[in-house]
Amino acid sequence: MKKSGFLLVIFAFVFAMFFGVSSNAVADNCTAKSASKTEISKDIVETAMANDNFKTLVAAVKAAGLVEALKGDGPFTVFAPTDEAFAALPEGTLEALLKDKEKLTAILKYHVVSGKVMAGDVVKVKSAETLNGQSVAVKVDGKKVMIDNAEVIMTDIVASNGVIHVIDEVILPREAGKRSEY
């Protein structure tokens, strides 16, 4: 995908986070919500660390050795799963991933797109190339925005080096032509 089209495609989370995502935010109406655009002096990692809903994501980013990369200039679009999204993985999956740095890194990079894509731009794209080299599918269905099988539940959390969009599931890259079942 060409970089210009790719930049539009990026509306995204894997690693940095936000202002007040809770199960109530999802239960309210299952539509994407925009976070207030205050405090943009923090980078993606610092933004994630400041939010209690991203403890698992932050731990995973640290375990994968991606902190410095995500503190870089960017810009990045991150599709960030909540702690609830990680908790929904099959039992033992998270623990196994934290011990398998290569697989963990591939999954986390699958949540990050190069460039800064705001929610309003996502309707212009059908896919976005992630930092792991694979593309995520982007689908807009009414007020719902889906990244692969994950619903975007909060959008446009602006950081100094990009933007974060919160998703309700951990998205998994393909392995040998199919989605990972890890």
JSON list of C-alpha atoms in Angstrom, two decimals:
[
{"chain": "A", "resi": 1, "resn": "MET", "atom": "CA", "xyz": [0.00, 0.00, 0.00]},
{"chain": "A", "resi": 2, "resn": "LYS", "atom": "CA", "xyz": [1.34, 3.42, -0.84]},
{"chain": "A", "resi": 3, "resn": "LYS", "atom": "CA", "xyz": [2.39, 5.55, 2.10]},
{"chain": "A", "resi": 4, "resn": "SER", "atom": "CA", "xyz": [-0.10, 8.35, 1.38]},
{"chain": "A", "resi": 5, "resn": "GLY", "atom": "CA", "xyz": [-3.03, 5.94, 1.27]},
{"chain": "A", "resi": 6, "resn": "PHE", "atom": "CA", "xyz": [-1.58, 4.12, 4.20]},
{"chain": "A", "resi": 7, "resn": "LEU", "atom": "CA", "xyz": [-1.49, 7.29, 6.28]},
{"chain": "A", "resi": 8, "resn": "LEU", "atom": "CA", "xyz": [-5.20, 7.77, 5.73]},
{"chain": "A", "resi": 9, "resn": "VAL", "atom": "CA", "xyz": [-5.76, 4.20, 6.75]},
{"chain": "A", "resi": 10, "resn": "ILE", "atom": "CA", "xyz": [-4.29, 4.65, 10.13]},
{"chain": "A", "resi": 11, "resn": "PHE", "atom": "CA", "xyz": [-6.84, 5.33, 12.74]},
{"chain": "A", "resi": 12, "resn": "ALA", "atom": "CA", "xyz": [-5.72, 3.37, 15.58]},
{"chain": "A", "resi": 13, "resn": "PHE", "atom": "CA", "xyz": [-3.86, 1.02, 19.28]},
{"chain": "A", "resi": 14, "resn": "VAL", "atom": "CA", "xyz": [-1.85, -1.04, 20.42]},
{"chain": "A", "resi": 15, "resn": "PHE", "atom": "CA", "xyz": [0.14, 0.73, 22.71]},
{"chain": "A", "resi": 16, "resn": "ALA", "atom": "CA", "xyz": [-0.77, 3.69, 24.38]},
{"chain": "A", "resi": 17, "resn": "MET", "atom": "CA", "xyz": [-3.70, 4.85, 25.94]},
{"chain": "A", "resi": 18, "resn": "PHE", "atom": "CA", "xyz": [-6.20, 6.96, 27.27]},
{"chain": "A", "resi": 19, "resn": "PHE", "atom": "CA", "xyz": [-8.72, 8.78, 29.20]},
{"chain": "A", "resi": 20, "resn": "GLY", "atom": "CA", "xyz": [-11.30, 6.72, 31.06]},
{"chain": "A", "resi": 21, "resn": "VAL", "atom": "CA", "xyz": [-12.27, 3.61, 29.13]},
{"chain": "A", "resi": 22, "resn": "SER", "atom": "CA", "xyz": [-14.38, 1.33, 31.23]},
{"chain": "A", "resi": 23, "resn": "SER", "atom": "CA", "xyz": [-16.84, -1.45, 30.76]},
{"chain": "A", "resi": 24, "resn": "ASN", "atom": "CA", "xyz": [-19.50, 1.23, 31.16]},
{"chain": "A", "resi": 25, "resn": "ALA", "atom": "CA", "xyz": [-18.17, 2.99, 28.08]},
{"chain": "A", "resi": 26, "resn": "VAL", "atom": "CA", "xyz": [-18.73, -0.17, 26.08]},
{"chain": "A", "resi": 27, "resn": "ALA", "atom": "CA", "xyz": [-22.08, -0.95, 27.65]},
{"chain": "A", "resi": 28, "resn": "ASP", "atom": "CA", "xyz": [-23.45, 2.55, 27.15]},
{"chain": "A", "resi": 29, "resn": "ASN", "atom": "CA", "xyz": [-24.23, 2.09, 23.48]},
{"chain": "A", "resi": 30, "resn": "CYS", "atom": "CA", "xyz": [-21.44, 0.23, 21.69]},
{"chain": "A", "resi": 31, "resn": "THR", "atom": "CA", "xyz": [-20.66, 3.19, 19.48]},
{"chain": "A", "resi": 32, "resn": "ALA", "atom": "CA", "xyz": [-17.25, 4.78, 19.14]},
{"chain": "A", "resi": 33, "resn": "LYS", "atom": "CA", "xyz": [-16.68, 7.71, 21.45]},
{"chain": "A", "resi": 34, "resn": "SER", "atom": "CA", "xyz": [-14.13, 10.48, 21.14]},
{"chain": "A", "resi": 35, "resn": "ALA", "atom": "CA", "xyz": [-11.87, 11.29, 24.04]},
{"chain": "A", "resi": 36, "resn": "SER", "atom": "CA", "xyz": [-11.26, 14.88, 24.93]},
{"chain": "A", "resi": 37, "resn": "LYS", "atom": "CA", "xyz": [-8.17, 16.26, 23.33]},
{"chain": "A", "resi": 38, "resn": "THR", "atom": "CA", "xyz": [-6.53, 17.62, 26.45]},
{"chain": "A", "resi": 39, "resn": "GLU", "atom": "CA", "xyz": [-2.95, 17.03, 27.56]},
{"chain": "A", "resi": 40, "resn": "ILE", "atom": "CA", "xyz": [-0.98, 16.27, 24.43]},
{"chain": "A", "resi": 41, "resn": "SER", "atom": "CA", "xyz": [2.43, 16.64, 26.01]},
{"chain": "A", "resi": 42, "resn": "LYS", "atom": "CA", "xyz": [2.55, 12.90, 26.79]},
{"chain": "A", "resi": 43, "resn": "ASP", "atom": "CA", "xyz": [3.70, 10.40, 24.19]},
{"chain": "A", "resi": 44, "resn": "ILE", "atom": "CA", "xyz": [1.78, 7.22, 23.44]},
{"chain": "A", "resi": 45, "resn": "VAL", "atom": "CA", "xyz": [3.53, 5.17, 26.12]},
{"chain": "A", "resi": 46, "resn": "GLU", "atom": "CA", "xyz": [3.14, 7.84, 28.81]},
{"chain": "A", "resi": 47, "resn": "THR", "atom": "CA", "xyz": [-0.52, 8.26, 27.88]},
{"chain": "A", "resi": 48, "resn": "ALA", "atom": "CA", "xyz": [-1.08, 4.52, 28.26]},
{"chain": "A", "resi": 49, "resn": "MET", "atom": "CA", "xyz": [0.78, 4.38, 31.55]},
{"chain": "A", "resi": 50, "resn": "ALA", "atom": "CA", "xyz": [-1.39, 7.18, 32.94]},
{"chain": "A", "resi": 51, "resn": "ASN", "atom": "CA", "xyz": [-4.55, 5.13, 32.42]},
{"chain": "A", "resi": 52, "resn": "ASP", "atom": "CA", "xyz": [-5.55, 2.24, 34.69]},
{"chain": "A", "resi": 53, "resn": "ASN", "atom": "CA", "xyz": [-7.34, 0.47, 31.82]},
{"chain": "A", "resi": 54, "resn": "PHE", "atom": "CA", "xyz": [-4.09, -0.30, 30.01]},
{"chain": "A", "resi": 55, "resn": "LYS", "atom": "CA", "xyz": [-1.98, -2.02, 32.66]},
{"chain": "A", "resi": 56, "resn": "THR", "atom": "CA", "xyz": [-1.81, -5.23, 30.63]},
{"chain": "A", "resi": 57, "resn": "LEU", "atom": "CA", "xyz": [-0.96, -3.43, 27.40]},
{"chain": "A", "resi": 58, "resn": "VAL", "atom": "CA", "xyz": [1.80, -1.45, 29.10]},
{"chain": "A", "resi": 59, "resn": "ALA", "atom": "CA", "xyz": [3.22, -4.64, 30.65]},
{"chain": "A", "resi": 60, "resn": "ALA", "atom": "CA", "xyz": [3.15, -6.33, 27.24]},
{"chain": "A", "resi": 61, "resn": "VAL", "atom": "CA", "xyz": [4.86, -3.38, 25.54]},
{"chain": "A", "resi": 62, "resn": "LYS", "atom": "CA", "xyz": [7.58, -3.48, 28.20]},
{"chain": "A", "resi": 63, "resn": "ALA", "atom": "CA", "xyz": [7.99, -7.27, 27.90]},
{"chain": "A", "resi": 64, "resn": "ALA", "atom": "CA", "xyz": [8.31, -6.98, 24.12]},
{"chain": "A", "resi": 65, "resn": "GLY", "atom": "CA", "xyz": [10.93, -4.24, 24.41]},
{"chain": "A", "resi": 66, "resn": "LEU", "atom": "CA", "xyz": [8.83, -1.77, 22.40]},
{"chain": "A", "resi": 67, "resn": "VAL", "atom": "CA", "xyz": [8.77, 1.15, 24.84]},
{"chain": "A", "resi": 68, "resn": "GLU", "atom": "CA", "xyz": [11.51, 3.17, 23.15]},
{"chain": "A", "resi": 69, "resn": "ALA", "atom": "CA", "xyz": [10.08, 2.57, 19.68]},
{"chain": "A", "resi": 70, "resn": "LEU", "atom": "CA", "xyz": [6.65, 3.82, 20.77]},
{"chain": "A", "resi": 71, "resn": "LYS", "atom": "CA", "xyz": [8.21, 6.82, 22.48]},
{"chain": "A", "resi": 72, "resn": "GLY", "atom": "CA", "xyz": [9.83, 7.75, 19.16]},
{"chain": "A", "resi": 73, "resn": "ASP", "atom": "CA", "xyz": [8.85, 10.63, 16.92]},
{"chain": "A", "resi": 74, "resn": "GLY", "atom": "CA", "xyz": [6.21, 8.68, 15.03]},
{"chain": "A", "resi": 75, "resn": "PRO", "atom": "CA", "xyz": [3.62, 9.60, 14.27]},
{"chain": "A", "resi": 76, "resn": "PHE", "atom": "CA", "xyz": [1.84, 6.37, 15.14]},
{"chain": "A", "resi": 77, "resn": "THR", "atom": "CA", "xyz": [-1.75, 5.26, 15.23]},
{"chain": "A", "resi": 78, "resn": "VAL", "atom": "CA", "xyz": [-2.31, 2.66, 17.91]},
{"chain": "A", "resi": 79, "resn": "PHE", "atom": "CA", "xyz": [-5.32, 0.36, 18.21]},
{"chain": "A", "resi": 80, "resn": "ALA", "atom": "CA", "xyz": [-5.15, -0.25, 21.95]},
{"chain": "A", "resi": 81, "resn": "PRO", "atom": "CA", "xyz": [-6.91, -3.19, 23.60]},
{"chain": "A", "resi": 82, "resn": "THR", "atom": "CA", "xyz": [-8.17, -2.61, 27.14]},
{"chain": "A", "resi": 83, "resn": "ASP", "atom": "CA", "xyz": [-7.33, -4.81, 30.11]},
{"chain": "A", "resi": 84, "resn": "GLU", "atom": "CA", "xyz": [-10.76, -6.41, 29.60]},
{"chain": "A", "resi": 85, "resn": "ALA", "atom": "CA", "xyz": [-9.78, -7.29, 26.03]},
{"chain": "A", "resi": 86, "resn": "PHE", "atom": "CA", "xyz": [-6.63, -9.04, 27.25]},
{"chain": "A", "resi": 87, "resn": "ALA", "atom": "CA", "xyz": [-8.61, -10.80, 30.00]},
{"chain": "A", "resi": 88, "resn": "ALA", "atom": "CA", "xyz": [-10.93, -12.24, 27.34]},
{"chain": "A", "resi": 89, "resn": "LEU", "atom": "CA", "xyz": [-8.09, -14.17, 25.70]},
{"chain": "A", "resi": 90, "resn": "PRO", "atom": "CA", "xyz": [-8.20, -17.93, 26.32]},
{"chain": "A", "resi": 91, "resn": "GLU", "atom": "CA", "xyz": [-6.77, -18.96, 29.68]},
{"chain": "A", "resi": 92, "resn": "GLY", "atom": "CA", "xyz": [-2.98, -19.10, 29.68]},
{"chain": "A", "resi": 93, "resn": "THR", "atom": "CA", "xyz": [-2.60, -17.17, 26.42]},
{"chain": "A", "resi": 94, "resn": "LEU", "atom": "CA", "xyz": [-1.34, -13.93, 27.94]},
{"chain": "A", "resi": 95, "resn": "GLU", "atom": "CA", "xyz": [1.13, -15.72, 30.19]},
{"chain": "A", "resi": 96, "resn": "ALA", "atom": "CA", "xyz": [2.46, -17.71, 27.22]},
{"chain": "A", "resi": 97, "resn": "LEU", "atom": "CA", "xyz": [2.79, -14.56, 25.11]},
{"chain": "A", "resi": 98, "resn": "LEU", "atom": "CA", "xyz": [4.71, -12.75, 27.82]},
{"chain": "A", "resi": 99, "resn": "LYS", "atom": "CA", "xyz": [7.25, -15.61, 27.67]},
{"chain": "A", "resi": 100, "resn": "ASP", "atom": "CA", "xyz": [7.44, -15.59, 23.84]},
{"chain": "A", "resi": 101, "resn": "LYS", "atom": "CA", "xyz": [8.93, -12.20, 23.00]},
{"chain": "A", "resi": 102, "resn": "GLU", "atom": "CA", "xyz": [8.95, -12.80, 19.23]},
{"chain": "A", "resi": 103, "resn": "LYS", "atom": "CA", "xyz": [5.25, -13.68, 19.04]},
{"chain": "A", "resi": 104, "resn": "LEU", "atom": "CA", "xyz": [4.31, -10.94, 21.53]},
{"chain": "A", "resi": 105, "resn": "THR", "atom": "CA", "xyz": [6.20, -8.36, 19.49]},
{"chain": "A", "resi": 106, "resn": "ALA", "atom": "CA", "xyz": [4.49, -9.47, 16.28]},
{"chain": "A", "resi": 107, "resn": "ILE", "atom": "CA", "xyz": [1.05, -9.18, 17.90]},
{"chain": "A", "resi": 108, "resn": "LEU", "atom": "CA", "xyz": [1.75, -5.78, 19.43]},
{"chain": "A", "resi": 109, "resn": "LYS", "atom": "CA", "xyz": [3.15, -4.40, 16.17]},
{"chain": "A", "resi": 110, "resn": "TYR", "atom": "CA", "xyz": [-0.06, -5.61, 14.50]},
{"chain": "A", "resi": 111, "resn": "HIS", "atom": "CA", "xyz": [-1.86, -3.00, 16.63]},
{"chain": "A", "resi": 112, "resn": "VAL", "atom": "CA", "xyz": [0.26, -0.09, 15.36]},
{"chain": "A", "resi": 113, "resn": "VAL", "atom": "CA", "xyz": [0.17, 1.78, 12.07]},
{"chain": "A", "resi": 114, "resn": "SER", "atom": "CA", "xyz": [2.67, 4.36, 10.91]},
{"chain": "A", "resi": 115, "resn": "GLY", "atom": "CA", "xyz": [1.14, 7.83, 10.63]},
{"chain": "A", "resi": 116, "resn": "LYS", "atom": "CA", "xyz": [-1.57, 9.71, 12.48]},
{"chain": "A", "resi": 117, "resn": "VAL", "atom": "CA", "xyz": [-5.08, 8.82, 11.32]},
{"chain": "A", "resi": 118, "resn": "MET", "atom": "CA", "xyz": [-7.99, 10.41, 13.09]},
{"chain": "A", "resi": 119, "resn": "ALA", "atom": "CA", "xyz": [-11.38, 8.70, 13.33]},
{"chain": "A", "resi": 120, "resn": "GLY", "atom": "CA", "xyz": [-12.92, 10.93, 10.66]},
{"chain": "A", "resi": 121, "resn": "ASP", "atom": "CA", "xyz": [-10.42, 9.66, 8.10]},
{"chain": "A", "resi": 122, "resn": "VAL", "atom": "CA", "xyz": [-11.11, 5.97, 8.63]},
{"chain": "A", "resi": 123, "resn": "VAL", "atom": "CA", "xyz": [-14.15, 5.97, 6.36]},
{"chain": "A", "resi": 124, "resn": "LYS", "atom": "CA", "xyz": [-11.76, 6.52, 3.47]},
{"chain": "A", "resi": 125, "resn": "VAL", "atom": "CA", "xyz": [-9.88, 3.23, 3.90]},
{"chain": "A", "resi": 126, "resn": "LYS", "atom": "CA", "xyz": [-10.58, -0.49, 3.87]},
{"chain": "A", "resi": 127, "resn": "SER", "atom": "CA", "xyz": [-7.27, -1.64, 5.33]},
{"chain": "A", "resi": 128, "resn": "ALA", "atom": "CA", "xyz": [-4.09, -0.34, 6.92]},
{"chain": "A", "resi": 129, "resn": "GLU", "atom": "CA", "xyz": [-0.58, -1.77, 6.93]},
{"chain": "A", "resi": 130, "resn": "THR", "atom": "CA", "xyz": [0.70, -2.36, 10.44]},
{"chain": "A", "resi": 131, "resn": "LEU", "atom": "CA", "xyz": [4.25, -2.20, 11.74]},
{"chain": "A", "resi": 132, "resn": "ASN", "atom": "CA", "xyz": [4.52, -5.99, 11.55]},
{"chain": "A", "resi": 133, "resn": "GLY", "atom": "CA", "xyz": [4.00, -5.82, 7.78]},
{"chain": "A", "resi": 134, "resn": "GLN", "atom": "CA", "xyz": [0.48, -7.25, 7.68]},
{"chain": "A", "resi": 135, "resn": "SER", "atom": "CA", "xyz": [-2.68, -5.24, 7.10]},
{"chain": "A", "resi": 136, "resn": "VAL", "atom": "CA", "xyz": [-5.67, -4.90, 9.38]},
{"chain": "A", "resi": 137, "resn": "ALA", "atom": "CA", "xyz": [-9.13, -4.76, 7.84]},
{"chain": "A", "resi": 138, "resn": "VAL", "atom": "CA", "xyz": [-11.09, -1.58, 8.49]},
{"chain": "A", "resi": 139, "resn": "LYS", "atom": "CA", "xyz": [-14.86, -1.73, 8.24]},
{"chain": "A", "resi": 140, "resn": "VAL", "atom": "CA", "xyz": [-17.41, 0.98, 8.93]},
{"chain": "A", "resi": 141, "resn": "ASP", "atom": "CA", "xyz": [-20.95, -0.21, 9.60]},
{"chain": "A", "resi": 142, "resn": "GLY", "atom": "CA", "xyz": [-23.17, 2.71, 10.53]},
{"chain": "A", "resi": 143, "resn": "LYS", "atom": "CA", "xyz": [-21.67, 4.15, 13.71]},
{"chain": "A", "resi": 144, "resn": "LYS", "atom": "CA", "xyz": [-19.55, 1.05, 14.36]},
{"chain": "A", "resi": 145, "resn": "VAL", "atom": "CA", "xyz": [-15.94, 0.92, 13.26]},
{"chain": "A", "resi": 146, "resn": "MET", "atom": "CA", "xyz": [-14.27, -2.47, 13.23]},
{"chain": "A", "resi": 147, "resn": "ILE", "atom": "CA", "xyz": [-10.55, -3.23, 13.06]},
{"chain": "A", "resi": 148, "resn": "ASP", "atom": "CA", "xyz": [-10.46, -6.88, 12.03]},
{"chain": "A", "resi": 149, "resn": "ASN", "atom": "CA", "xyz": [-12.95, -8.34, 14.57]},
{"chain": "A", "resi": 150, "resn": "ALA", "atom": "CA", "xyz": [-12.44, -5.68, 17.25]},
{"chain": "A", "resi": 151, "resn": "GLU", "atom": "CA", "xyz": [-14.82, -2.78, 17.72]},
{"chain": "A", "resi": 152, "resn": "VAL", "atom": "CA", "xyz": [-13.38, 0.68, 18.22]},
{"chain": "A", "resi": 153, "resn": "ILE", "atom": "CA", "xyz": [-14.93, 1.89, 21.49]},
{"chain": "A", "resi": 154, "resn": "MET", "atom": "CA", "xyz": [-13.08, 5.19, 21.92]},
{"chain": "A", "resi": 155, "resn": "THR", "atom": "CA", "xyz": [-11.32, 7.32, 19.33]},
{"chain": "A", "resi": 156, "resn": "ASP", "atom": "CA", "xyz": [-8.89, 10.17, 18.84]},
{"chain": "A", "resi": 157, "resn": "ILE", "atom": "CA", "xyz": [-6.87, 10.04, 22.03]},
{"chain": "A", "resi": 158, "resn": "VAL", "atom": "CA", "xyz": [-4.18, 12.41, 20.90]},
{"chain": "A", "resi": 159, "resn": "ALA", "atom": "CA", "xyz": [-0.61, 11.95, 22.12]},
{"chain": "A", "resi": 160, "resn": "SER", "atom": "CA", "xyz": [2.46, 14.01, 21.26]},
{"chain": "A", "resi": 161, "resn": "ASN", "atom": "CA", "xyz": [3.62, 11.36, 18.78]},
{"chain": "A", "resi": 162, "resn": "GLY", "atom": "CA", "xyz": [0.36, 10.06, 17.39]},
{"chain": "A", "resi": 163, "resn": "VAL", "atom": "CA", "xyz": [-3.16, 8.99, 18.20]},
{"chain": "A", "resi": 164, "resn": "ILE", "atom": "CA", "xyz": [-4.77, 6.10, 20.05]},
{"chain": "A", "resi": 165, "resn": "HIS", "atom": "CA", "xyz": [-8.04, 4.37, 19.30]},
{"chain": "A", "resi": 166, "resn": "VAL", "atom": "CA", "xyz": [-9.30, 1.95, 21.94]},
{"chain": "A", "resi": 167, "resn": "ILE", "atom": "CA", "xyz": [-10.53, -1.47, 20.82]},
{"chain": "A", "resi": 168, "resn": "ASP", "atom": "CA", "xyz": [-12.49, -4.14, 22.66]},
{"chain": "A", "resi": 169, "resn": "GLU", "atom": "CA", "xyz": [-10.45, -7.17, 21.55]},
{"chain": "A", "resi": 170, "resn": "VAL", "atom": "CA", "xyz": [-6.83, -8.11, 21.04]},
{"chain": "A", "resi": 171, "resn": "ILE", "atom": "CA", "xyz": [-6.40, -8.48, 17.27]},
{"chain": "A", "resi": 172, "resn": "LEU", "atom": "CA", "xyz": [-4.18, -11.26, 16.01]},
{"chain": "A", "resi": 173, "resn": "PRO", "atom": "CA", "xyz": [-2.03, -11.30, 12.87]},
{"chain": "A", "resi": 174, "resn": "ARG", "atom": "CA", "xyz": [-2.16, -14.11, 10.35]},
{"chain": "A", "resi": 175, "resn": "GLU", "atom": "CA", "xyz": [0.24, -17.01, 10.57]},
{"chain": "A", "resi": 176, "resn": "ALA", "atom": "CA", "xyz": [0.95, -18.81, 7.30]},
{"chain": "A", "resi": 177, "resn": "GLY", "atom": "CA", "xyz": [-2.16, -17.48, 5.60]},
{"chain": "A", "resi": 178, "resn": "LYS", "atom": "CA", "xyz": [-4.58, -17.73, 8.53]},
{"chain": "A", "resi": 179, "resn": "ARG", "atom": "CA", "xyz": [-5.33, -15.76, 11.67]},
{"chain": "A", "resi": 180, "resn": "SER", "atom": "CA", "xyz": [-3.23, -16.71, 14.64]},
{"chain": "A", "resi": 181, "resn": "GLU", "atom": "CA", "xyz": [-5.06, -18.84, 17.15]},
{"chain": "A", "resi": 182, "resn": "TYR", "atom": "CA", "xyz": [-2.65, -17.98, 19.93]}
]
